[in-house]
XYZ file of C-alpha atoms in Angstrom:
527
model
C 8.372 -11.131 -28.371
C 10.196 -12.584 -25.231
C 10.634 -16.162 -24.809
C 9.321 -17.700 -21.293
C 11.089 -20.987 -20.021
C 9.157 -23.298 -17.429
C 10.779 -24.202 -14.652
C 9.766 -26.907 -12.444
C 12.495 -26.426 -9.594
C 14.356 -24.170 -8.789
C 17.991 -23.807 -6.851
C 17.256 -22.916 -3.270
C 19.150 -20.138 -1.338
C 20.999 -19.844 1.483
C 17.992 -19.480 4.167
C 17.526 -16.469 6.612
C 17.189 -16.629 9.881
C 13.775 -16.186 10.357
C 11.350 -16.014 13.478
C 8.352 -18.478 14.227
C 6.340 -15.399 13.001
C 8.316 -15.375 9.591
C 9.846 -12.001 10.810
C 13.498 -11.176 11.197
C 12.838 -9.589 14.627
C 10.035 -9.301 16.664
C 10.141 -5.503 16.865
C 10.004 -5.266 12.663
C 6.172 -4.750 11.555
C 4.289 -6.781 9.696
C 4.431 -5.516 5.593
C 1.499 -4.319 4.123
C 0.781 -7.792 1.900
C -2.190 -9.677 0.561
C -2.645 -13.110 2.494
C -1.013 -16.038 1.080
C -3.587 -18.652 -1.193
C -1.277 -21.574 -1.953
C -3.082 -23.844 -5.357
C -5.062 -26.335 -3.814
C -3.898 -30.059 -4.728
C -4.085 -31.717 -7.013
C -3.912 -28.873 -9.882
C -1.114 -27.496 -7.876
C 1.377 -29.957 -8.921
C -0.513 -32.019 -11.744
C -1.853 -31.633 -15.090
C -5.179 -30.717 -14.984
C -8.118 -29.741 -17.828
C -9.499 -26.094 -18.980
C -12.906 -25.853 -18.173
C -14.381 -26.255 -21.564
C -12.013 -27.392 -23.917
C -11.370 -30.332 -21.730
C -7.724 -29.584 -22.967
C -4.772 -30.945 -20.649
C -3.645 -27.699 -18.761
C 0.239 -27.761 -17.238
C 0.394 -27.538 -12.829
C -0.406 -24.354 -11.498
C 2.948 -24.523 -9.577
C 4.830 -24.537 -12.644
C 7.145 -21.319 -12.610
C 7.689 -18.921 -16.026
C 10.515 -16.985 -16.446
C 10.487 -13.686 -18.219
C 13.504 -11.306 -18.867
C 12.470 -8.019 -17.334
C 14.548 -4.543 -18.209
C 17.064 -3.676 -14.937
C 16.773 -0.300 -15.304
C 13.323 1.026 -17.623
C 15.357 4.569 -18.326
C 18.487 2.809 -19.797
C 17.806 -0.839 -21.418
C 21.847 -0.890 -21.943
C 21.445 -2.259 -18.303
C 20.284 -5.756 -19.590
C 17.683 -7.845 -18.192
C 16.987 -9.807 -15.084
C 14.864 -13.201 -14.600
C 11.279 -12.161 -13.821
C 9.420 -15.220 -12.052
C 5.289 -15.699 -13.234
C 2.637 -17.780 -12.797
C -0.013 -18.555 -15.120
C -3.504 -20.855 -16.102
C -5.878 -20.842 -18.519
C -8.290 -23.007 -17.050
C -11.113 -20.390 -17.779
C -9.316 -18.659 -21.159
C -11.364 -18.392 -24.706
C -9.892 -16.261 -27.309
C -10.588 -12.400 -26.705
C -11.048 -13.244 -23.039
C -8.698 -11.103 -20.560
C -5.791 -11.547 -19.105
C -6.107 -10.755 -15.295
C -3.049 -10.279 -13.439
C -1.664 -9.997 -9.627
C 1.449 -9.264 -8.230
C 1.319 -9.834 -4.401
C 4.312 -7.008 -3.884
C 6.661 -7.454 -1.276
C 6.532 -11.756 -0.627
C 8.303 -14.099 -2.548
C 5.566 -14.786 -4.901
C 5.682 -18.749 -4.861
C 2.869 -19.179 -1.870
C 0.207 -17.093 -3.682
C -0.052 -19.636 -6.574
C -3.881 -20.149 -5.787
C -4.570 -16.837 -6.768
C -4.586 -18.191 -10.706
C -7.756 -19.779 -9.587
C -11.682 -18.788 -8.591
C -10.544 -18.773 -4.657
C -10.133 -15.464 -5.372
C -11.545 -12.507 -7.178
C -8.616 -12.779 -9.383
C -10.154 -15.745 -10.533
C -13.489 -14.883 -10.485
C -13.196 -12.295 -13.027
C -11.377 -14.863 -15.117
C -13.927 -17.146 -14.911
C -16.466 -14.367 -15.524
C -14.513 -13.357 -18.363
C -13.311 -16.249 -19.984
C -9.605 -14.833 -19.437
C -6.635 -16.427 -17.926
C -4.647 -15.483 -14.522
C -1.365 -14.469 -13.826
C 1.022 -13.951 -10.556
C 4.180 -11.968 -10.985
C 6.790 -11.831 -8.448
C 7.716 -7.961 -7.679
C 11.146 -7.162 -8.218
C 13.518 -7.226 -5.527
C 11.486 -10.575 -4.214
C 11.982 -14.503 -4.348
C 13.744 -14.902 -7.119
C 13.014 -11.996 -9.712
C 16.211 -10.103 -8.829
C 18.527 -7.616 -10.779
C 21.705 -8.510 -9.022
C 22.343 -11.327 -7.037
C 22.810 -9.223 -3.637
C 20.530 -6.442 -2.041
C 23.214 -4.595 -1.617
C 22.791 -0.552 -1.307
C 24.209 -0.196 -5.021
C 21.714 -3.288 -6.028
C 18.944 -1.482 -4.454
C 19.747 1.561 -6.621
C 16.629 0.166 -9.026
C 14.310 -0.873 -6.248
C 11.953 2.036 -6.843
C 7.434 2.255 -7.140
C 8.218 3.641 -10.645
C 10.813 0.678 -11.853
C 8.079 -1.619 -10.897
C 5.190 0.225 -12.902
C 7.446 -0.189 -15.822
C 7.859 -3.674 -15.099
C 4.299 -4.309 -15.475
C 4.166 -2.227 -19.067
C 6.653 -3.877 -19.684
C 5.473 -7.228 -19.203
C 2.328 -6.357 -20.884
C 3.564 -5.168 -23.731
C 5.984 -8.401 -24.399
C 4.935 -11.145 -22.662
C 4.375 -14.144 -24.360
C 1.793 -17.104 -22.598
C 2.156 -20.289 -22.353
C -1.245 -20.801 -24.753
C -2.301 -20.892 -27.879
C -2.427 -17.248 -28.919
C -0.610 -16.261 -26.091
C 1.735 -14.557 -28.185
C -1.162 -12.164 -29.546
C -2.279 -11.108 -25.965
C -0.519 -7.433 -25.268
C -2.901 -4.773 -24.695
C -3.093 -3.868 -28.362
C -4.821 -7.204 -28.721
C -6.638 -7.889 -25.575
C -8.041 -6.220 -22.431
C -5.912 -6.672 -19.245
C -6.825 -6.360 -15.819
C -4.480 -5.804 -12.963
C -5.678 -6.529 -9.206
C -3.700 -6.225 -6.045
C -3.816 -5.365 -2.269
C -2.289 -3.569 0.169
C 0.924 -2.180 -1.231
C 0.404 -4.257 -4.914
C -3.101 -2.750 -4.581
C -1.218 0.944 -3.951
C 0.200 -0.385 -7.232
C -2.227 -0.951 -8.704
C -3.974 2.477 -8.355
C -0.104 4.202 -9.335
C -0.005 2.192 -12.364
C -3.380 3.448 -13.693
C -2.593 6.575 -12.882
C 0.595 6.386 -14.556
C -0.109 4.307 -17.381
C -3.329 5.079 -18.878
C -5.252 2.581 -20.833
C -2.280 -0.041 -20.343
C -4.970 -2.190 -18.268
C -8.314 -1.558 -18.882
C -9.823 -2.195 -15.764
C -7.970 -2.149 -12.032
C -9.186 -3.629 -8.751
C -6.926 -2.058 -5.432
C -7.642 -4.228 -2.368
C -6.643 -2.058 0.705
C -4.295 0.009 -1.646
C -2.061 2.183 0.476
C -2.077 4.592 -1.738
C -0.977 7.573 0.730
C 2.312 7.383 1.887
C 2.714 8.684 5.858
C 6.113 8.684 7.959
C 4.307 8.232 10.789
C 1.361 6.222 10.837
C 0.124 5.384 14.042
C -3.016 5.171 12.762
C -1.990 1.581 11.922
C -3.738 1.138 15.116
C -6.853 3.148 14.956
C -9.459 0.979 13.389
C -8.038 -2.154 15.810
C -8.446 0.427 18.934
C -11.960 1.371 17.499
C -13.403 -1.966 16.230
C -11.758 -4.525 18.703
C -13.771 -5.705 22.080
C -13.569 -2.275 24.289
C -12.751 -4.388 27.643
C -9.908 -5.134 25.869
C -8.990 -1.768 23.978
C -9.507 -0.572 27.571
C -7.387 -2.590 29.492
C -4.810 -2.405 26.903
C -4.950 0.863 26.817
C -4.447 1.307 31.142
C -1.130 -1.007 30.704
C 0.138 0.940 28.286
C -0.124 4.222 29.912
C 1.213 2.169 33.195
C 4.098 1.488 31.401
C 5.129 5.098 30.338
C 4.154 6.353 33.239
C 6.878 4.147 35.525
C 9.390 5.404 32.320
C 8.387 8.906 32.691
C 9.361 8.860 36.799
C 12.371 7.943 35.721
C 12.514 5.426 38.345
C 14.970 2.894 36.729
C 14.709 0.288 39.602
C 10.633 0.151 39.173
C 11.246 0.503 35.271
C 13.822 -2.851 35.760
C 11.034 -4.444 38.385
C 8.144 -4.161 35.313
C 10.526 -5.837 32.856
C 10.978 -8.572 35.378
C 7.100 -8.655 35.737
C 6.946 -9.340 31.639
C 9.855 -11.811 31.453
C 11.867 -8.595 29.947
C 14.402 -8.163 32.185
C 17.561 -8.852 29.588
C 16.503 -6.281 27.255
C 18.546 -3.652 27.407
C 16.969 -0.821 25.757
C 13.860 0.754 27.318
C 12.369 1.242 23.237
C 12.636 -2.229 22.385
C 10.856 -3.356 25.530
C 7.749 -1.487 25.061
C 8.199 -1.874 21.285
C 7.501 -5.491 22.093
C 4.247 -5.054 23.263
C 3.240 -4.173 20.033
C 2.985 -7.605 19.032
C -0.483 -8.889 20.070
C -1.833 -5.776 18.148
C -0.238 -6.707 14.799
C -1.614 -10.209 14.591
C -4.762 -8.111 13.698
C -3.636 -7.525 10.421
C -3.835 -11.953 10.147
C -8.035 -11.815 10.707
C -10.142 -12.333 7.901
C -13.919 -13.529 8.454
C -13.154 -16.841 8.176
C -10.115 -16.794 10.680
C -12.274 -17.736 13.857
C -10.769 -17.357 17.089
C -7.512 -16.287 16.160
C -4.201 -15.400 18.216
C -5.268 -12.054 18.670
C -8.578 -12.935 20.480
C -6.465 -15.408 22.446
C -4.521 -12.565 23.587
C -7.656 -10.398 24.484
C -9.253 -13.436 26.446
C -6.259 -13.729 28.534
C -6.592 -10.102 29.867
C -10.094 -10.026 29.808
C -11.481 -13.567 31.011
C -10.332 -14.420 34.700
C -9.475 -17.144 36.583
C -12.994 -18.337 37.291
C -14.140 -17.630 34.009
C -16.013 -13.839 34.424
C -15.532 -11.733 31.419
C -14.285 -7.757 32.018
C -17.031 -5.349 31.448
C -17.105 -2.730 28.477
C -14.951 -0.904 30.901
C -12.221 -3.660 31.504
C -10.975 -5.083 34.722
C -8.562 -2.067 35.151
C -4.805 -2.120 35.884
C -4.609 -4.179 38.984
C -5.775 -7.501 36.940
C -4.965 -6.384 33.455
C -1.232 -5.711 33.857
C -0.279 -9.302 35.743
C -2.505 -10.873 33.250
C -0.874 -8.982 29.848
C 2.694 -9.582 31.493
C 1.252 -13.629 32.360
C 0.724 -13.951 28.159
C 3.979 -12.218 27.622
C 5.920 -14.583 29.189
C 4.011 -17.943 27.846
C 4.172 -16.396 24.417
C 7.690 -15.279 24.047
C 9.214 -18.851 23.052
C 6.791 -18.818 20.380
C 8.036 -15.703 19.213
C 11.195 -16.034 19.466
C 12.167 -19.857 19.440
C 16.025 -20.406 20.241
C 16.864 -17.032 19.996
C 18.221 -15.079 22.985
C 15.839 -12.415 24.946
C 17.921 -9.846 23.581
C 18.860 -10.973 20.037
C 15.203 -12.039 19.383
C 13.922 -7.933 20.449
C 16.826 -6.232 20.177
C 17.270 -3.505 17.485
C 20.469 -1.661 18.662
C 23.586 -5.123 18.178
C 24.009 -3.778 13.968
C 26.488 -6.951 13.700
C 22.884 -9.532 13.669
C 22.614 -11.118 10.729
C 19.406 -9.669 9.789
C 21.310 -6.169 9.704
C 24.177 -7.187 7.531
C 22.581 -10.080 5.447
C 22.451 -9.006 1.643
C 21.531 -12.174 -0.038
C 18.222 -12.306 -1.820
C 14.590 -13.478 -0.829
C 14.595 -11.555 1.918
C 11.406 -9.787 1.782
C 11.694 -8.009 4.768
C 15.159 -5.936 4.054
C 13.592 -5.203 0.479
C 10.307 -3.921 1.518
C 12.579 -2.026 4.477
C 14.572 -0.135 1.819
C 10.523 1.493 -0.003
C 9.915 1.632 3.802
C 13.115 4.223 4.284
C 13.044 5.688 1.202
C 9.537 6.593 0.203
C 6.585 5.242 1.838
C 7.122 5.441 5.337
C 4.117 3.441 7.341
C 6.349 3.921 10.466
C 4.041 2.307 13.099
C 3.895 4.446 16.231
C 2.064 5.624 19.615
C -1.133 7.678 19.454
C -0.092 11.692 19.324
C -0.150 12.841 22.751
C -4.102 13.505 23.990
C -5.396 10.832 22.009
C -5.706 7.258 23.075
C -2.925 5.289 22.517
C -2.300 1.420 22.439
C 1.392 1.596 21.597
C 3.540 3.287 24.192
C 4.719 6.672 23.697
C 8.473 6.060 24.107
C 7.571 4.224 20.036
C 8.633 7.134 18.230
C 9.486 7.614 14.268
C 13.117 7.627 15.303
C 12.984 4.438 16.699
C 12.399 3.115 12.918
C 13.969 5.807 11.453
C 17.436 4.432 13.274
C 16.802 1.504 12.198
C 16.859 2.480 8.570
C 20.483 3.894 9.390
C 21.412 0.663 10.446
C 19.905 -1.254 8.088
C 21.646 0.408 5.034
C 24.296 2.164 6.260
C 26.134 3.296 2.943
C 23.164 4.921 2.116
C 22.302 7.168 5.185
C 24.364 8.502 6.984
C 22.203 9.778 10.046
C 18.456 8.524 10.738
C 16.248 9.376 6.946
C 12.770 11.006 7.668
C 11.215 8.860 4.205
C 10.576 11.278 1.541
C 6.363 10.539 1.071
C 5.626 13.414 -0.374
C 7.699 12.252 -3.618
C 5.358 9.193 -4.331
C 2.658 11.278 -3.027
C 3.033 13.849 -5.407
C 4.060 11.540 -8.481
C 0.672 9.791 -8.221
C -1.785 11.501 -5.971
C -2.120 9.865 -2.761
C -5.363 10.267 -1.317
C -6.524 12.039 -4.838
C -5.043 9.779 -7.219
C -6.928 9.846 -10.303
C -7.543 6.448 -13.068
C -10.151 5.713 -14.781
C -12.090 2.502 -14.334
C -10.218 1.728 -10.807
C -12.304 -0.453 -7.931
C -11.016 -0.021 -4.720
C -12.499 -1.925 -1.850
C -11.917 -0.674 1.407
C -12.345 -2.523 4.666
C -13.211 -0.964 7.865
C -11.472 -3.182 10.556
C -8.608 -3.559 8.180
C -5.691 -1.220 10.115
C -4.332 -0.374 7.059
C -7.232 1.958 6.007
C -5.601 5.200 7.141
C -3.272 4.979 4.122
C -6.407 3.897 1.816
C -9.241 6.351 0.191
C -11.577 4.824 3.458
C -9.566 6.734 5.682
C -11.350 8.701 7.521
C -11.327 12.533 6.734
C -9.980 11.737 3.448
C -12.722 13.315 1.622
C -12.163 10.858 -1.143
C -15.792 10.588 -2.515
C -16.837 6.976 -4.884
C -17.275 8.087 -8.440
C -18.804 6.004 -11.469
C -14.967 5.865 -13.075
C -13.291 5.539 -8.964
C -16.235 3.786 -7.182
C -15.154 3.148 -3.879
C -17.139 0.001 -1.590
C -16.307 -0.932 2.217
C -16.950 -3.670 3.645
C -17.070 -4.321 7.622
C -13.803 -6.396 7.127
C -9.899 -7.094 7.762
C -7.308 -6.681 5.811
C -7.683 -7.316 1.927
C -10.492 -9.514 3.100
C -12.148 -9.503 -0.219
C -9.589 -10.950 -2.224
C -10.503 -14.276 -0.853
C -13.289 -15.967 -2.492
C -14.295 -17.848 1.515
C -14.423 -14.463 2.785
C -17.641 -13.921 1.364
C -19.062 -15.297 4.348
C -19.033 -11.873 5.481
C -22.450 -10.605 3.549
C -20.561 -7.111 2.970
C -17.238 -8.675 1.589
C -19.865 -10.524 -0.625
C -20.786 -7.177 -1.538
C -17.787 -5.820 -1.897
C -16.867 -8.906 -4.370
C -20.065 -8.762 -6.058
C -19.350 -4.979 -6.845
C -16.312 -5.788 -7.954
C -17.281 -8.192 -10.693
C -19.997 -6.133 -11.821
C -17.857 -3.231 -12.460
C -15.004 -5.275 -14.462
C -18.194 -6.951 -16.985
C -19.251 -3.595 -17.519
C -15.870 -2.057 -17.818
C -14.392 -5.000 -20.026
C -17.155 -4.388 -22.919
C -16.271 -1.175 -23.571
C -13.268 -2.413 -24.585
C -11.836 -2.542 -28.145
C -8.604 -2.729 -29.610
C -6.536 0.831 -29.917
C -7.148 2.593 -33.302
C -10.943 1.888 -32.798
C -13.479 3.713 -30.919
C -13.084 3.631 -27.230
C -15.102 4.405 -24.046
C -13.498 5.871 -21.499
């Protein structure tokens, strides 16, 4: 068995240069992650008790370390330092061991999943088990090499990181009593995550039959698409349709003035938006998709959030009259879109220059040519370029679009060029049909797999709720949406919503019954 070594602090690294919005650049998308839960105080940093032992339980911000295989097809490679988190707060022996990995974040901030503010913790305390968070390879701290270098990233693959969860599984040892009898020959483990960790998820039963007994995919991506500009689609069909409209009237503006080919009115509606430094006509319009991403950041207990803020602006005016259904058109929509543009760029991009802070063409920025590590955003760039794609786009032409049409895949697909250089030498289309094939995509098969879907969450396109998928819910695949954002139900507060409730609720019901058909291998199992 592996040895784990707590660690109570930890060197820092050099910092990135980050945006107010935690991105490198304001024309990178958001990743396809879980929200952030920090561990509420005081348990995050002080002991605290298990729930029935009354037993003194260690911080839940204290950080294991466990020496994970570089490369899973040659062990000769060595190890690297894993990070995990783990409690016991609910544990009794035979209990199961529920893990999370959050995917592509450092894995530090999601500490509070370990506890029953989520349904990681709920099925713990359910189930009498104990919670773990492991940091994804290739994020925070759990590194192979100390760079992210092309030839680092060589290992930085959806089927090195399955491994790294059998792996883990398999020789683990926690920080309990027991906890060095807890593989899956021993005891039942259950593996939840969302978004791209709940794509994971999905993979990894597929993959690895039987290794967890139950799974629970939160907004899994599970099909990868080059371009997915239906990223977009359930915002344009679930936000307030003033605003979809009027959004939607700008937008066309926009690419019509481009399409004239009238440079000097082109230049004037820059000015208009406080974008007249930008050089390049793609990163101006790609600019505008930022309102629309901060609807990935709504859950039900989010409130009035930036994105409303956003629609109010266009769609409330000056004496307080909201737009019809139909909007207030172009005359007061595009003044009013390009008034928010220019109060909101500081906030977007603080100190940085007009140009530096939208720019995606000057490949000597630091966020082009930075290697070190903890930089989420080059590492989830590199399963972005090479295999999953999620290139967020315009509308195909006769279909409503809220992203202007000069948003292409090459604009990203250049970007991948210039991101890693020694590995492409021209702009890569990303190869989905590889992870496609390898574990099913839409028709991805696992047994005892819950996947809740969420129907305002833009992400669904790549999930089984997309629409036209014919996925269909099965007894051994059940599928159950709620009327929700983005991994909404992985927050316990979310349950607000009465159909993330439901969602939850069907959740836990599924893992009881799943988890007592459990028994150790050699004896008789279910299926």
């Amino acid at each position: 068995m592996l040895a784990f070594v707590p660690l109570l602090a930890l060197a820092p690294l050099a910092a990135h240069a980050l945006l107010p919005n935690g991105r490198v650049n304001v024309n990178f998308p958001p990743p396809p992650i879980p929200p952030p839960l920090a561990a509420p105080e005081p348990i995050a940093s002080q002991a605290f008790r298990h729930a029935s032992s009354d037993a003194t339980l260690p911080p839940l911000n204290t950080t294991y370390i466990f020496n994970q295989l570089i490369d899973h097809t040659n062990p000769s490679l060595g190890t690297f330092q894993q990070r995990f988190w783990t409690t016991w707060e609910f544990y009794e022996p035979g209990g199961p061991i529920v893990l999370f990995t959050p995917g592509e974040a450092n894995a530090a901030p999601y500490t509070g999943y370990l506890t029953n503010r989520t349904v990681n913790g709920q099925i713990a305390q359910q189930q009498k088990g104990a919670t773990v968070v492991l940091e994804h390879r290739y994020y925070g701290l759990s590194n192979p090499y100390a760079n992210l270098s092309v030839e680092s990233l060589r290992f930085h693959t959806i089927q090195q990181a399955i491994d790294d969860l059998e792996f883990f599984v398999n020789n683990v040892v926690l920080p309990f009593p027991g906890g060095d009898k807890i593989s899956p020959a021993n005891a039942p483990w259950v593996l939840v995550g969302g978004s791209y960790s709940g794509a994971l998820t999905a993979f990894t039963l597929q993959n690895k039959p039987n290794l967890f007994w139950v799974g629970y995919a939160s907004s899994a991506v599970v099909e990868s698409i080059v371009d997915f500009w239906q990223y977009f689609e359930p915002e344009r069909e679930t936000m307030p349709k003033n605003c979809s409209s009027d959004v939607a009237a700008v937008i066309s503006h926009w690419d019509a003035v481009h399409a004239s080919g009238n440079a000097t009115a082109f230049q004037e509606l820059k000015e208009l938006f406080g974008l007249g430094s930008v050089t390049h006509d793609d990163d101006v319009v790609g600019t505008l998709r930022n309102p629309l991403w901060n609807w990935q950041s709504l859950s039900p207990t989010s409130g009035g959030a930036v994105f409303f803020e956003f629609c109010d602006a266009i769609e409330v005016d000056s004496t307080g009259k909201v737009a019809p259904v139909s909007g207030f058109g172009l005359a007061h929509a595009l003044p009013a879109w390009a008034n928010y543009t220019k109060a909101t760029l500081p906030d977007l991009c603080g100190d940085d220059s007009l140009e530096d802070c939208l720019g995606t063409y000057n490949t000597s920025q630091s966020f082009w040519t930075d290697i070190s590590v903890d930089d989420a955003n080059r590492s989830w760039f590199w399963i972005v370029c090479t295999a999953m794609g999620f290139l967020q786009e315009s509308a195909p032409v006769g279909h409503q679009t809220l992203v202007s049409r000069i948003i292409q895949p090459i604009y990203d697909e250049r970007q991948c060029q210039q991101m890693f250089p020694a590995a492409f030498s021209s702009p890569p289309v990303p190869d989905v049909a590889v992870p496609n094939k390898a574990y099913g995509g839409f028709h991805l098969k696992a047994n005892r797999l819950f996947t809740a879907t969420g129907l305002r969450d833009p992400w669904r396109f790549a999930t089984v709720g997309a629409d036209g998928s014919g996925v269909q819910s099965t007894p051994q695949q059940p599928i159950v949406e709620g009327d929700a954002f983005h991994c909404s139900d992985l927050i316990t507060a979310n349950n607000v919503d009465p159909t993330v409730l439901n969602v939850q609720t069907q959740g836990l019901k599924f893992a009881k019954e799943w988890l007592a058909t459990w028994k150790a291998p050699g004896a008789h199992r279910g299926n």
